[in-house]
Coordinates of C-alpha atoms in Angstrom, one line a residue:
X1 CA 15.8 10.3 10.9
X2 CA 17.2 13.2 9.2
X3 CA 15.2 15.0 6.7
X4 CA 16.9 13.6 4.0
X5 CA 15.9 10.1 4.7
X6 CA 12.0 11.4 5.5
X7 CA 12.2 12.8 1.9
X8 CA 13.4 9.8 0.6
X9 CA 10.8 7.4 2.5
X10 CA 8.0 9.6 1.6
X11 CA 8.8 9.9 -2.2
X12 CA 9.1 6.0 -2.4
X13 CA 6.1 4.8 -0.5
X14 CA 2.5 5.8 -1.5
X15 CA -0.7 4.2 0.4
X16 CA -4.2 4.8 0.5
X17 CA -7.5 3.1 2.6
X18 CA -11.1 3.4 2.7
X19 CA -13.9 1.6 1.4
X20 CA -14.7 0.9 -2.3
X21 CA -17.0 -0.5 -5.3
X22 CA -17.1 -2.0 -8.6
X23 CA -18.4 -0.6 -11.7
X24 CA -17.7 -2.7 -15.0
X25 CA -14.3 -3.1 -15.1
X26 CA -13.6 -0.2 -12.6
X27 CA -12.9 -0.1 -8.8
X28 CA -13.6 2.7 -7.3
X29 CA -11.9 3.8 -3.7
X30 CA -13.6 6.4 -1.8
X31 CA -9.9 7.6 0.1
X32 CA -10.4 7.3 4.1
X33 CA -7.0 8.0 5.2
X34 CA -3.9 8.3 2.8
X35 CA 0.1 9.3 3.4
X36 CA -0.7 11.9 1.4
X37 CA -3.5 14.1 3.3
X38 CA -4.4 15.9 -0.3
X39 CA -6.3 12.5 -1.3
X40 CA -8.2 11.8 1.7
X41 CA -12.1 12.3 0.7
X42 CA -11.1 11.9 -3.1
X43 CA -12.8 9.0 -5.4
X44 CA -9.9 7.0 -7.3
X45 CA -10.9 5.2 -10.1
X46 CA -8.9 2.0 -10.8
X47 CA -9.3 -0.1 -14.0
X48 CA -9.4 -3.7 -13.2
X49 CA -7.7 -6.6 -14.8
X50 CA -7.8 -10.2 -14.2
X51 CA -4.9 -12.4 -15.1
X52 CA -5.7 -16.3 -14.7
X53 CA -6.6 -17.0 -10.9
X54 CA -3.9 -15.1 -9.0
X55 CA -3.9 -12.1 -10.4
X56 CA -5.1 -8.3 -10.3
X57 CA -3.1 -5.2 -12.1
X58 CA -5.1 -1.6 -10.8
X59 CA -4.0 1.1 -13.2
X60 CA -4.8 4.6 -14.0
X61 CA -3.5 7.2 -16.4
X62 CA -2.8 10.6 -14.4
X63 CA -2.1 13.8 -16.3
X64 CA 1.0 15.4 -15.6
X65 CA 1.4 19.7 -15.9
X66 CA -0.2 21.5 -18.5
X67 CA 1.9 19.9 -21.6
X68 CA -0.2 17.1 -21.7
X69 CA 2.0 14.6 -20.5
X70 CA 0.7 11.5 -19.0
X71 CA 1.7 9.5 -15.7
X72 CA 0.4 5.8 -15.8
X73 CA 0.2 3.8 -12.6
X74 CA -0.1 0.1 -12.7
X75 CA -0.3 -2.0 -9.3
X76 CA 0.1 -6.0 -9.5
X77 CA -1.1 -8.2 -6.8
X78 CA -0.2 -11.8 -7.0
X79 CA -2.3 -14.3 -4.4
X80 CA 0.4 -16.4 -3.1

């Protein structure tokens, strides 16, 4: 593909594997392998909610620069 494309693929698909555990309402993901090779050995914290039986949102706040600008990430899996 030409690097355009790549650019574009990369900048809209972000994954991360490895093994994990619970604290409280946290999850915590010790980073195995990642597309981006800057997380791989990290620790990402995760808060954890619960909605009815189906449901799990993981989200994090991130902060952005040095203005104190704040990035939040919210993933929502839905058991089908």
């Amino acid at each position: 593909a030409p690097l355009k494309e790549k650019l574009a693929a990369f900048e809209s698909n972000f994954s991360y594997g490895g093994s994990f555990h619970t604290e409280g309402e946290y999850v915590l993901h010790q980073v195995q392998h990642s597309l981006n090779p800057n997380m791989v050995g990290t620790l990402q914290k995760r808060r954890m909610e619960f909605i009815g039986k189906d449901q799990l949102v993981l989200s994090a706040d991130e902060p952005v620069g040095d203005k104190g600008d704040v990035r939040h990430h919210r993933l929502h899996w839905k058991r089908h």
